Amino acid sequence: RLDEIQGRINEANKYILINKVRLTEKFILDWLYKENSIQISKKVFEPIFDEYLNAIRPNSAERTILGKTTVKNFILAYQEAKKTELHLSDFDQDFFEKIRAYAYDDKKVGANYFAKITTTLKTFLYWAVDKGYTDNLRFKKFSAPEKET
């Protein structure tokens, strides 16, 4: 029974972070004791990436966090430019081709910077799979080679 309750608490935590729900006693009791607990409906990129940054922060250099935050901001700029909201299920080859075109054609970024974006995204998405936020593994084929300078 305790394992079941712990599992529901973990689900609730993910739901609260993703959907920015106000935590109340009623919400907690409903979540824990209803047979059909609320399901995580929106696995949105930004709050999950923020959780990722907080998870790696204790063991990462500040420059590492800054670099990963820059990649997050690049993805958020892409969302704004394309008037879309990215969910973890969106990270597939079609997305990769669109973000690559955005990076090179619209933002005029270099190959090495795009390689960094790709590497950071893949690292984040592997983390999200490990945390149970998604089972989408279509990002595994993302590849952006660096150019020698």
mmCIF file of N, CA and C in Angstrom:
data_model
loop_
_atom_site.group_PDB
_atom_site.id
_atom_site.type_symbol
_atom_site.label_atom_id
_atom_site.label_comp_id
_atom_site.label_asym_id
_atom_site.label_seq_id
_atom_site.Cartn_x
_atom_site.Cartn_y
_atom_site.Cartn_z
ATOM 1 N N ARG A 1 0.830 -1.202 0.000
ATOM 2 C CA ARG A 1 0.000 0.000 0.000
ATOM 3 C C ARG A 1 0.869 1.258 0.000
ATOM 4 N N LEU A 2 1.952 1.257 0.765
ATOM 5 C CA LEU A 2 2.833 2.427 0.805
ATOM 6 C C LEU A 2 3.485 2.690 -0.546
ATOM 7 N N ASP A 3 3.859 1.606 -1.242
ATOM 8 C CA ASP A 3 4.442 1.774 -2.572
ATOM 9 C C ASP A 3 3.444 2.406 -3.532
ATOM 10 N N GLU A 4 2.182 2.011 -3.413
ATOM 11 C CA GLU A 4 1.136 2.579 -4.269
ATOM 12 C C GLU A 4 0.970 4.070 -3.981
ATOM 13 N N ILE A 5 0.941 4.433 -2.703
ATOM 14 C CA ILE A 5 0.803 5.840 -2.319
ATOM 15 C C ILE A 5 2.012 6.638 -2.799
ATOM 16 N N GLN A 6 3.206 6.082 -2.645
ATOM 17 C CA GLN A 6 4.412 6.776 -3.114
ATOM 18 C C GLN A 6 4.346 6.993 -4.628
ATOM 19 N N GLY A 7 3.856 6.000 -5.351
ATOM 20 C CA GLY A 7 3.707 6.135 -6.799
ATOM 21 C C GLY A 7 2.730 7.244 -7.164
ATOM 22 N N ARG A 8 1.633 7.321 -6.439
ATOM 23 C CA ARG A 8 0.648 8.382 -6.700
ATOM 24 C C ARG A 8 1.218 9.755 -6.346
ATOM 25 N N ILE A 9 2.019 9.823 -5.302
ATOM 26 C CA ILE A 9 2.654 11.092 -4.937
ATOM 27 C C ILE A 9 3.618 11.524 -6.043
ATOM 28 N N ASN A 10 4.383 10.595 -6.574
ATOM 29 C CA ASN A 10 5.299 10.922 -7.673
ATOM 30 C C ASN A 10 4.531 11.400 -8.904
ATOM 31 N N GLU A 11 3.405 10.723 -9.224
ATOM 32 C CA GLU A 11 2.561 11.158 -10.342
ATOM 33 C C GLU A 11 2.034 12.561 -10.096
ATOM 34 N N ALA A 12 1.578 12.811 -8.878
ATOM 35 C CA ALA A 12 1.034 14.124 -8.537
ATOM 36 C C ALA A 12 2.099 15.203 -8.689
ATOM 37 N N ASN A 13 3.304 14.910 -8.235
ATOM 38 C CA ASN A 13 4.393 15.878 -8.338
ATOM 39 C C ASN A 13 4.645 16.248 -9.799
ATOM 40 N N LYS A 14 4.701 15.255 -10.674
ATOM 41 C CA LYS A 14 4.898 15.516 -12.104
ATOM 42 C C LYS A 14 3.740 16.340 -12.660
ATOM 43 N N TYR A 15 2.521 15.963 -12.294
ATOM 44 C CA TYR A 15 1.347 16.671 -12.788
ATOM 45 C C TYR A 15 1.379 18.138 -12.346
ATOM 46 N N ILE A 16 1.706 18.370 -11.088
ATOM 47 C CA ILE A 16 1.744 19.727 -10.534
ATOM 48 C C ILE A 16 2.791 20.573 -11.264
ATOM 49 N N LEU A 17 3.977 20.003 -11.473
ATOM 50 C CA LEU A 17 5.035 20.741 -12.160
ATOM 51 C C LEU A 17 4.662 21.056 -13.606
ATOM 52 N N ILE A 18 4.128 20.097 -14.297
ATOM 53 C CA ILE A 18 3.826 20.269 -15.720
ATOM 54 C C ILE A 18 2.655 21.219 -15.933
ATOM 55 N N ASN A 19 1.630 21.094 -15.107
ATOM 56 C CA ASN A 19 0.402 21.862 -15.314
ATOM 57 C C ASN A 19 0.283 23.077 -14.403
ATOM 58 N N LYS A 20 1.296 23.325 -13.592
ATOM 59 C CA LYS A 20 1.330 24.485 -12.699
ATOM 60 C C LYS A 20 0.055 24.588 -11.855
ATOM 61 N N VAL A 21 -0.272 23.470 -11.236
ATOM 62 C CA VAL A 21 -1.474 23.367 -10.412
ATOM 63 C C VAL A 21 -1.185 23.943 -9.031
ATOM 64 N N ARG A 22 -2.163 24.640 -8.468
ATOM 65 C CA ARG A 22 -2.048 25.149 -7.107
ATOM 66 C C ARG A 22 -2.297 23.978 -6.155
ATOM 67 N N LEU A 23 -1.369 23.742 -5.285
ATOM 68 C CA LEU A 23 -1.435 22.607 -4.374
ATOM 69 C C LEU A 23 -2.365 22.929 -3.200
ATOM 70 N N THR A 24 -3.392 22.098 -3.034
ATOM 71 C CA THR A 24 -4.332 22.247 -1.920
ATOM 72 C C THR A 24 -4.522 20.897 -1.252
ATOM 73 N N GLU A 25 -5.061 20.926 -0.050
ATOM 74 C CA GLU A 25 -5.343 19.679 0.661
ATOM 75 C C GLU A 25 -6.336 18.823 -0.120
ATOM 76 N N LYS A 26 -7.353 19.457 -0.700
ATOM 77 C CA LYS A 26 -8.356 18.727 -1.484
ATOM 78 C C LYS A 26 -7.700 18.044 -2.683
ATOM 79 N N PHE A 27 -6.811 18.752 -3.376
ATOM 80 C CA PHE A 27 -6.136 18.167 -4.536
ATOM 81 C C PHE A 27 -5.370 16.914 -4.109
ATOM 82 N N ILE A 28 -4.609 17.018 -3.014
ATOM 83 C CA ILE A 28 -3.804 15.884 -2.550
ATOM 84 C C ILE A 28 -4.691 14.693 -2.193
ATOM 85 N N LEU A 29 -5.745 14.940 -1.425
ATOM 86 C CA LEU A 29 -6.631 13.842 -1.020
ATOM 87 C C LEU A 29 -7.337 13.221 -2.221
ATOM 88 N N ASP A 30 -7.797 14.073 -3.143
ATOM 89 C CA ASP A 30 -8.423 13.545 -4.360
ATOM 90 C C ASP A 30 -7.435 12.690 -5.134
ATOM 91 N N TRP A 31 -6.238 13.175 -5.254
ATOM 92 C CA TRP A 31 -5.219 12.454 -6.032
ATOM 93 C C TRP A 31 -4.897 11.103 -5.396
ATOM 94 N N LEU A 32 -4.707 11.111 -4.092
ATOM 95 C CA LEU A 32 -4.281 9.889 -3.415
ATOM 96 C C LEU A 32 -5.373 8.826 -3.333
ATOM 97 N N TYR A 33 -6.641 9.229 -3.179
ATOM 98 C CA TYR A 33 -7.664 8.255 -2.846
ATOM 99 C C TYR A 33 -8.675 7.966 -3.946
ATOM 100 N N LYS A 34 -8.619 8.664 -5.044
ATOM 101 C CA LYS A 34 -9.515 8.347 -6.150
ATOM 102 C C LYS A 34 -8.906 7.237 -6.978
ATOM 103 N N GLU A 35 -9.741 6.314 -7.386
ATOM 104 C CA GLU A 35 -9.275 5.206 -8.213
ATOM 105 C C GLU A 35 -8.721 5.713 -9.538
ATOM 106 N N ASN A 36 -9.422 6.636 -10.165
ATOM 107 C CA ASN A 36 -8.982 7.180 -11.446
ATOM 108 C C ASN A 36 -8.312 8.520 -11.190
ATOM 109 N N SER A 37 -7.065 8.468 -10.764
ATOM 110 C CA SER A 37 -6.357 9.709 -10.490
ATOM 111 C C SER A 37 -6.159 10.486 -11.785
ATOM 112 N N ILE A 38 -5.963 11.766 -11.642
ATOM 113 C CA ILE A 38 -5.755 12.645 -12.784
ATOM 114 C C ILE A 38 -4.519 12.171 -13.537
ATOM 115 N N GLN A 39 -4.598 12.154 -14.838
ATOM 116 C CA GLN A 39 -3.443 11.749 -15.637
ATOM 117 C C GLN A 39 -2.677 12.981 -16.091
ATOM 118 N N ILE A 40 -1.404 12.817 -16.280
ATOM 119 C CA ILE A 40 -0.602 13.914 -16.803
ATOM 120 C C ILE A 40 -1.052 14.149 -18.237
ATOM 121 N N SER A 41 -1.660 15.291 -18.467
ATOM 122 C CA SER A 41 -2.266 15.526 -19.768
ATOM 123 C C SER A 41 -1.320 16.241 -20.731
ATOM 124 N N LYS A 42 -0.477 17.100 -20.198
ATOM 125 C CA LYS A 42 0.386 17.881 -21.067
ATOM 126 C C LYS A 42 1.835 17.699 -20.627
ATOM 127 N N LYS A 43 2.579 16.993 -21.416
ATOM 128 C CA LYS A 43 3.991 16.812 -21.114
ATOM 129 C C LYS A 43 4.745 17.887 -21.894
ATOM 130 N N VAL A 44 4.608 19.113 -21.404
ATOM 131 C CA VAL A 44 5.131 20.292 -22.071
ATOM 132 C C VAL A 44 6.630 20.416 -21.823
ATOM 133 N N PHE A 45 7.340 20.846 -22.835
ATOM 134 C CA PHE A 45 8.800 20.946 -22.802
ATOM 135 C C PHE A 45 9.326 21.795 -21.648
ATOM 136 N N GLU A 46 8.897 23.045 -21.537
ATOM 137 C CA GLU A 46 9.553 24.002 -20.638
ATOM 138 C C GLU A 46 9.580 23.587 -19.165
ATOM 139 N N PRO A 47 8.451 23.248 -18.528
ATOM 140 C CA PRO A 47 8.540 22.914 -17.098
ATOM 141 C C PRO A 47 9.357 21.647 -16.837
ATOM 142 N N ILE A 48 9.340 20.722 -17.783
ATOM 143 C CA ILE A 48 10.124 19.505 -17.586
ATOM 144 C C ILE A 48 11.613 19.806 -17.769
ATOM 145 N N PHE A 49 11.948 20.674 -18.710
ATOM 146 C CA PHE A 49 13.346 21.072 -18.871
ATOM 147 C C PHE A 49 13.823 21.822 -17.633
ATOM 148 N N ASP A 50 12.969 22.656 -17.045
ATOM 149 C CA ASP A 50 13.326 23.354 -15.804
ATOM 150 C C ASP A 50 13.604 22.355 -14.681
ATOM 151 N N GLU A 51 12.785 21.312 -14.596
ATOM 152 C CA GLU A 51 13.022 20.276 -13.585
ATOM 153 C C GLU A 51 14.368 19.591 -13.836
ATOM 154 N N TYR A 52 14.655 19.324 -15.109
ATOM 155 C CA TYR A 52 15.943 18.729 -15.499
ATOM 156 C C TYR A 52 17.106 19.616 -15.030
ATOM 157 N N LEU A 53 17.019 20.905 -15.287
ATOM 158 C CA LEU A 53 18.082 21.820 -14.859
ATOM 159 C C LEU A 53 18.257 21.785 -13.340
ATOM 160 N N ASN A 54 17.146 21.774 -12.611
ATOM 161 C CA ASN A 54 17.230 21.720 -11.150
ATOM 162 C C ASN A 54 17.825 20.399 -10.674
ATOM 163 N N ALA A 55 17.541 19.324 -11.400
ATOM 164 C CA ALA A 55 18.057 18.006 -11.009
ATOM 165 C C ALA A 55 19.565 17.907 -11.209
ATOM 166 N N ILE A 56 20.078 18.508 -12.273
ATOM 167 C CA ILE A 56 21.514 18.397 -12.549
ATOM 168 C C ILE A 56 22.341 19.505 -11.905
ATOM 169 N N ARG A 57 21.695 20.547 -11.433
ATOM 170 C CA ARG A 57 22.401 21.716 -10.883
ATOM 171 C C ARG A 57 23.387 21.357 -9.760
ATOM 172 N N PRO A 58 23.029 20.509 -8.796
ATOM 173 C CA PRO A 58 23.972 20.234 -7.700
ATOM 174 C C PRO A 58 25.295 19.603 -8.154
ATOM 175 N N ASN A 59 25.292 18.898 -9.269
ATOM 176 C CA ASN A 59 26.496 18.204 -9.727
ATOM 177 C C ASN A 59 27.096 18.802 -10.993
ATOM 178 N N SER A 60 26.677 20.015 -11.331
ATOM 179 C CA SER A 60 27.142 20.636 -12.567
ATOM 180 C C SER A 60 27.770 21.991 -12.289
ATOM 181 N N ALA A 61 28.727 22.331 -13.130
ATOM 182 C CA ALA A 61 29.338 23.655 -13.051
ATOM 183 C C ALA A 61 28.323 24.700 -13.517
ATOM 184 N N GLU A 62 28.458 25.899 -13.035
ATOM 185 C CA GLU A 62 27.536 26.972 -13.399
ATOM 186 C C GLU A 62 27.536 27.226 -14.907
ATOM 187 N N ARG A 63 28.697 27.104 -15.554
ATOM 188 C CA ARG A 63 28.783 27.291 -17.010
ATOM 189 C C ARG A 63 27.992 26.205 -17.750
ATOM 190 N N THR A 64 27.952 25.006 -17.195
ATOM 191 C CA THR A 64 27.166 23.926 -17.790
ATOM 192 C C THR A 64 25.685 24.270 -17.751
ATOM 193 N N ILE A 65 25.221 24.732 -16.603
ATOM 194 C CA ILE A 65 23.814 25.119 -16.449
ATOM 195 C C ILE A 65 23.498 26.285 -17.379
ATOM 196 N N LEU A 66 24.412 27.242 -17.471
ATOM 197 C CA LEU A 66 24.213 28.387 -18.355
ATOM 198 C C LEU A 66 24.082 27.928 -19.816
ATOM 199 N N GLY A 67 24.935 27.005 -20.240
ATOM 200 C CA GLY A 67 24.876 26.490 -21.601
ATOM 201 C C GLY A 67 23.571 25.763 -21.882
ATOM 202 N N LYS A 68 23.115 24.962 -20.934
ATOM 203 C CA LYS A 68 21.861 24.232 -21.111
ATOM 204 C C LYS A 68 20.666 25.186 -21.088
ATOM 205 N N THR A 69 20.753 26.241 -20.281
ATOM 206 C CA THR A 69 19.701 27.256 -20.254
ATOM 207 C C THR A 69 19.638 27.997 -21.588
ATOM 208 N N THR A 70 20.788 28.252 -22.185
ATOM 209 C CA THR A 70 20.827 28.899 -23.499
ATOM 210 C C THR A 70 20.125 28.028 -24.541
ATOM 211 N N VAL A 71 20.343 26.734 -24.483
ATOM 212 C CA VAL A 71 19.663 25.812 -25.408
ATOM 213 C C VAL A 71 18.159 25.844 -25.156
ATOM 214 N N LYS A 72 17.765 25.832 -23.888
ATOM 215 C CA LYS A 72 16.338 25.925 -23.559
ATOM 216 C C LYS A 72 15.742 27.190 -24.157
ATOM 217 N N ASN A 73 16.441 28.305 -24.012
ATOM 218 C CA ASN A 73 15.943 29.574 -24.547
ATOM 219 C C ASN A 73 15.855 29.540 -26.074
ATOM 220 N N PHE A 74 16.769 28.838 -26.715
ATOM 221 C CA PHE A 74 16.722 28.678 -28.166
ATOM 222 C C PHE A 74 15.454 27.928 -28.569
ATOM 223 N N ILE A 75 15.141 26.860 -27.840
ATOM 224 C CA ILE A 75 13.935 26.072 -28.129
ATOM 225 C C ILE A 75 12.683 26.913 -27.869
ATOM 226 N N LEU A 76 12.692 27.706 -26.799
ATOM 227 C CA LEU A 76 11.545 28.571 -26.513
ATOM 228 C C LEU A 76 11.379 29.625 -27.614
ATOM 229 N N ALA A 77 12.484 30.153 -28.129
ATOM 230 C CA ALA A 77 12.416 31.116 -29.237
ATOM 231 C C ALA A 77 11.838 30.447 -30.483
ATOM 232 N N TYR A 78 12.218 29.203 -30.714
ATOM 233 C CA TYR A 78 11.661 28.437 -31.831
ATOM 234 C C TYR A 78 10.143 28.303 -31.674
ATOM 235 N N GLN A 79 9.709 27.939 -30.465
ATOM 236 C CA GLN A 79 8.270 27.808 -30.206
ATOM 237 C C GLN A 79 7.541 29.106 -30.514
ATOM 238 N N GLU A 80 8.109 30.205 -30.051
ATOM 239 C CA GLU A 80 7.475 31.508 -30.272
ATOM 240 C C GLU A 80 7.448 31.858 -31.758
ATOM 241 N N ALA A 81 8.551 31.640 -32.436
ATOM 242 C CA ALA A 81 8.633 31.969 -33.866
ATOM 243 C C ALA A 81 7.656 31.130 -34.687
ATOM 244 N N LYS A 82 7.502 29.879 -34.315
ATOM 245 C CA LYS A 82 6.631 28.968 -35.065
ATOM 246 C C LYS A 82 5.227 28.882 -34.491
ATOM 247 N N LYS A 83 4.990 29.648 -33.434
ATOM 248 C CA LYS A 83 3.672 29.693 -32.784
ATOM 249 C C LYS A 83 3.159 28.287 -32.458
ATOM 250 N N THR A 84 3.990 27.572 -31.714
ATOM 251 C CA THR A 84 3.664 26.204 -31.326
ATOM 252 C C THR A 84 4.075 25.991 -29.879
ATOM 253 N N GLU A 85 3.574 24.931 -29.285
ATOM 254 C CA GLU A 85 3.986 24.517 -27.947
ATOM 255 C C GLU A 85 4.500 23.095 -28.068
ATOM 256 N N LEU A 86 5.743 22.902 -27.707
ATOM 257 C CA LEU A 86 6.351 21.581 -27.850
ATOM 258 C C LEU A 86 6.039 20.697 -26.652
ATOM 259 N N HIS A 87 5.677 19.460 -26.965
ATOM 260 C CA HIS A 87 5.477 18.417 -25.969
ATOM 261 C C HIS A 87 6.563 17.363 -26.186
ATOM 262 N N LEU A 88 6.819 16.564 -25.206
ATOM 263 C CA LEU A 88 7.889 15.575 -25.335
ATOM 264 C C LEU A 88 7.640 14.612 -26.486
ATOM 265 N N SER A 89 6.414 14.386 -26.822
ATOM 266 C CA SER A 89 6.104 13.493 -27.941
ATOM 267 C C SER A 89 6.438 14.110 -29.300
ATOM 268 N N ASP A 90 6.703 15.410 -29.336
ATOM 269 C CA ASP A 90 7.004 16.107 -30.598
ATOM 270 C C ASP A 90 8.441 15.932 -31.065
ATOM 271 N N PHE A 91 9.307 15.434 -30.225
ATOM 272 C CA PHE A 91 10.728 15.356 -30.569
ATOM 273 C C PHE A 91 10.985 14.108 -31.427
ATOM 274 N N ASP A 92 10.818 14.310 -32.734
ATOM 275 C CA ASP A 92 11.024 13.236 -33.704
ATOM 276 C C ASP A 92 11.827 13.792 -34.876
ATOM 277 N N GLN A 93 11.989 12.999 -35.917
ATOM 278 C CA GLN A 93 12.814 13.424 -37.046
ATOM 279 C C GLN A 93 12.218 14.648 -37.755
ATOM 280 N N ASP A 94 10.912 14.728 -37.833
ATOM 281 C CA ASP A 94 10.259 15.886 -38.440
ATOM 282 C C ASP A 94 10.599 17.158 -37.661
ATOM 283 N N PHE A 95 10.494 17.085 -36.331
ATOM 284 C CA PHE A 95 10.880 18.229 -35.494
ATOM 285 C C PHE A 95 12.344 18.585 -35.731
ATOM 286 N N PHE A 96 13.201 17.572 -35.760
ATOM 287 C CA PHE A 96 14.630 17.812 -35.920
ATOM 288 C C PHE A 96 14.918 18.561 -37.223
ATOM 289 N N GLU A 97 14.265 18.170 -38.280
ATOM 290 C CA GLU A 97 14.473 18.851 -39.566
ATOM 291 C C GLU A 97 13.982 20.296 -39.506
ATOM 292 N N LYS A 98 12.875 20.523 -38.821
ATOM 293 C CA LYS A 98 12.348 21.889 -38.685
ATOM 294 C C LYS A 98 13.256 22.759 -37.822
ATOM 295 N N ILE A 99 13.756 22.219 -36.708
ATOM 296 C CA ILE A 99 14.617 23.023 -35.840
ATOM 297 C C ILE A 99 15.968 23.271 -36.509
ATOM 298 N N ARG A 100 16.431 22.314 -37.296
ATOM 299 C CA ARG A 100 17.683 22.503 -38.029
ATOM 300 C C ARG A 100 17.517 23.632 -39.060
ATOM 301 N N ALA A 101 16.408 23.627 -39.788
ATOM 302 C CA ALA A 101 16.144 24.699 -40.761
ATOM 303 C C ALA A 101 16.029 26.046 -40.048
ATOM 304 N N TYR A 102 15.337 26.071 -38.919
ATOM 305 C CA TYR A 102 15.212 27.305 -38.134
ATOM 306 C C TYR A 102 16.585 27.791 -37.688
ATOM 307 N N ALA A 103 17.406 26.875 -37.203
ATOM 308 C CA ALA A 103 18.729 27.246 -36.703
ATOM 309 C C ALA A 103 19.614 27.815 -37.816
ATOM 310 N N TYR A 104 19.694 27.108 -38.920
ATOM 311 C CA TYR A 104 20.594 27.517 -39.996
ATOM 312 C C TYR A 104 20.025 28.640 -40.861
ATOM 313 N N ASP A 105 18.756 28.530 -41.222
ATOM 314 C CA ASP A 105 18.173 29.501 -42.148
ATOM 315 C C ASP A 105 17.697 30.776 -41.464
ATOM 316 N N ASP A 106 16.999 30.624 -40.348
ATOM 317 C CA ASP A 106 16.441 31.798 -39.676
ATOM 318 C C ASP A 106 17.438 32.459 -38.720
ATOM 319 N N LYS A 107 18.102 31.655 -37.920
ATOM 320 C CA LYS A 107 19.002 32.188 -36.890
ATOM 321 C C LYS A 107 20.459 32.248 -37.312
ATOM 322 N N LYS A 108 20.787 31.599 -38.414
ATOM 323 C CA LYS A 108 22.154 31.628 -38.961
ATOM 324 C C LYS A 108 23.206 31.159 -37.948
ATOM 325 N N VAL A 109 22.870 30.126 -37.195
ATOM 326 C CA VAL A 109 23.830 29.599 -36.222
ATOM 327 C C VAL A 109 24.841 28.707 -36.932
ATOM 328 N N GLY A 110 25.984 28.546 -36.319
ATOM 329 C CA GLY A 110 27.025 27.692 -36.873
ATOM 330 C C GLY A 110 26.777 26.226 -36.572
ATOM 331 N N ALA A 111 27.516 25.385 -37.279
ATOM 332 C CA ALA A 111 27.362 23.934 -37.124
ATOM 333 C C ALA A 111 27.698 23.483 -35.710
ATOM 334 N N ASN A 112 28.722 24.050 -35.111
ATOM 335 C CA ASN A 112 29.119 23.623 -33.765
ATOM 336 C C ASN A 112 28.069 23.991 -32.723
ATOM 337 N N TYR A 113 27.451 25.155 -32.869
ATOM 338 C CA TYR A 113 26.396 25.537 -31.932
ATOM 339 C C TYR A 113 25.183 24.622 -32.114
ATOM 340 N N PHE A 114 24.836 24.305 -33.350
ATOM 341 C CA PHE A 114 23.694 23.403 -33.556
ATOM 342 C C PHE A 114 24.006 22.006 -33.022
ATOM 343 N N ALA A 115 25.244 21.583 -33.127
ATOM 344 C CA ALA A 115 25.643 20.291 -32.553
ATOM 345 C C ALA A 115 25.444 20.315 -31.034
ATOM 346 N N LYS A 116 25.756 21.448 -30.404
ATOM 347 C CA LYS A 116 25.561 21.593 -28.951
ATOM 348 C C LYS A 116 24.074 21.535 -28.598
ATOM 349 N N ILE A 117 23.242 22.194 -29.405
ATOM 350 C CA ILE A 117 21.797 22.145 -29.181
ATOM 351 C C ILE A 117 21.316 20.699 -29.254
ATOM 352 N N THR A 118 21.761 19.985 -30.279
ATOM 353 C CA THR A 118 21.355 18.593 -30.488
ATOM 354 C C THR A 118 21.790 17.716 -29.316
ATOM 355 N N THR A 119 23.026 17.854 -28.898
ATOM 356 C CA THR A 119 23.549 17.051 -27.787
ATOM 357 C C THR A 119 22.779 17.331 -26.497
ATOM 358 N N THR A 120 22.536 18.599 -26.223
ATOM 359 C CA THR A 120 21.806 18.969 -25.007
ATOM 360 C C THR A 120 20.382 18.431 -25.043
ATOM 361 N N LEU A 121 19.716 18.556 -26.184
ATOM 362 C CA LEU A 121 18.356 18.033 -26.301
ATOM 363 C C LEU A 121 18.320 16.524 -26.077
ATOM 364 N N LYS A 122 19.252 15.812 -26.683
ATOM 365 C CA LYS A 122 19.274 14.362 -26.525
ATOM 366 C C LYS A 122 19.526 13.967 -25.069
ATOM 367 N N THR A 123 20.441 14.650 -24.414
ATOM 368 C CA THR A 123 20.722 14.373 -23.000
ATOM 369 C C THR A 123 19.466 14.605 -22.162
ATOM 370 N N PHE A 124 18.801 15.734 -22.406
ATOM 371 C CA PHE A 124 17.561 16.042 -21.690
ATOM 372 C C PHE A 124 16.494 14.976 -21.951
ATOM 373 N N LEU A 125 16.322 14.584 -23.208
ATOM 374 C CA LEU A 125 15.275 13.619 -23.546
ATOM 375 C C LEU A 125 15.558 12.232 -22.964
ATOM 376 N N TYR A 126 16.830 11.832 -22.912
ATOM 377 C CA TYR A 126 17.165 10.572 -22.230
ATOM 378 C C TYR A 126 16.795 10.666 -20.746
ATOM 379 N N TRP A 127 17.072 11.800 -20.136
ATOM 380 C CA TRP A 127 16.714 12.022 -18.732
ATOM 381 C C TRP A 127 15.194 11.921 -18.567
ATOM 382 N N ALA A 128 14.427 12.544 -19.484
ATOM 383 C CA ALA A 128 12.961 12.513 -19.405
ATOM 384 C C ALA A 128 12.425 11.089 -19.547
ATOM 385 N N VAL A 129 13.057 10.293 -20.397
ATOM 386 C CA VAL A 129 12.660 8.884 -20.533
ATOM 387 C C VAL A 129 12.932 8.152 -19.221
ATOM 388 N N ASP A 130 14.118 8.368 -18.661
ATOM 389 C CA ASP A 130 14.477 7.716 -17.395
ATOM 390 C C ASP A 130 13.529 8.101 -16.263
ATOM 391 N N LYS A 131 13.041 9.343 -16.275
ATOM 392 C CA LYS A 131 12.133 9.816 -15.231
ATOM 393 C C LYS A 131 10.686 9.379 -15.472
ATOM 394 N N GLY A 132 10.413 8.780 -16.618
ATOM 395 C CA GLY A 132 9.068 8.321 -16.906
ATOM 396 C C GLY A 132 8.156 9.381 -17.502
ATOM 397 N N TYR A 133 8.696 10.513 -17.935
ATOM 398 C CA TYR A 133 7.877 11.560 -18.537
ATOM 399 C C TYR A 133 7.449 11.209 -19.957
ATOM 400 N N THR A 134 8.207 10.370 -20.615
ATOM 401 C CA THR A 134 7.895 10.003 -21.994
ATOM 402 C C THR A 134 8.499 8.638 -22.294
ATOM 403 N N ASP A 135 7.947 8.000 -23.298
ATOM 404 C CA ASP A 135 8.575 6.782 -23.806
ATOM 405 C C ASP A 135 9.014 7.004 -25.256
ATOM 406 N N ASN A 136 8.985 8.251 -25.678
ATOM 407 C CA ASN A 136 9.393 8.636 -27.029
ATOM 408 C C ASN A 136 10.913 8.518 -27.155
ATOM 409 N N LEU A 137 11.359 7.621 -28.012
ATOM 410 C CA LEU A 137 12.794 7.458 -28.263
ATOM 411 C C LEU A 137 13.176 7.839 -29.691
ATOM 412 N N ARG A 138 12.254 8.491 -30.395
ATOM 413 C CA ARG A 138 12.517 8.842 -31.791
ATOM 414 C C ARG A 138 13.630 9.878 -31.929
ATOM 415 N N PHE A 139 14.002 10.537 -30.850
ATOM 416 C CA PHE A 139 15.077 11.531 -30.877
ATOM 417 C C PHE A 139 16.458 10.894 -30.987
ATOM 418 N N LYS A 140 16.559 9.586 -30.771
ATOM 419 C CA LYS A 140 17.868 8.925 -30.727
ATOM 420 C C LYS A 140 18.664 9.096 -32.019
ATOM 421 N N LYS A 141 17.981 9.307 -33.123
ATOM 422 C CA LYS A 141 18.670 9.443 -34.410
ATOM 423 C C LYS A 141 19.104 10.877 -34.704
ATOM 424 N N PHE A 142 18.802 11.823 -33.828
ATOM 425 C CA PHE A 142 19.233 13.198 -34.044
ATOM 426 C C PHE A 142 20.761 13.201 -34.127
ATOM 427 N N SER A 143 21.277 13.861 -35.146
ATOM 428 C CA SER A 143 22.730 13.913 -35.307
ATOM 429 C C SER A 143 23.113 15.221 -35.988
ATOM 430 N N ALA A 144 24.054 15.916 -35.403
ATOM 431 C CA ALA A 144 24.553 17.161 -35.969
ATOM 432 C C ALA A 144 26.060 17.214 -35.727
ATOM 433 N N PRO A 145 26.842 16.822 -36.702
ATOM 434 C CA PRO A 145 28.294 16.774 -36.516
ATOM 435 C C PRO A 145 28.893 18.180 -36.368
ATOM 436 N N GLU A 146 29.912 18.246 -35.549
ATOM 437 C CA GLU A 146 30.664 19.496 -35.398
ATOM 438 C C GLU A 146 31.630 19.635 -36.554
ATOM 439 N N LYS A 147 31.950 20.870 -36.870
ATOM 440 C CA LYS A 147 32.957 21.155 -37.902
ATOM 441 C C LYS A 147 34.239 21.583 -37.225
ATOM 442 N N GLU A 148 35.353 21.146 -37.761
ATOM 443 C CA GLU A 148 36.634 21.560 -37.205
ATOM 444 C C GLU A 148 36.898 23.005 -37.567
ATOM 445 N N THR A 149 37.453 23.728 -36.603
ATOM 446 C CA THR A 149 37.753 25.150 -36.843
ATOM 447 C C THR A 149 39.226 25.392 -36.965
#
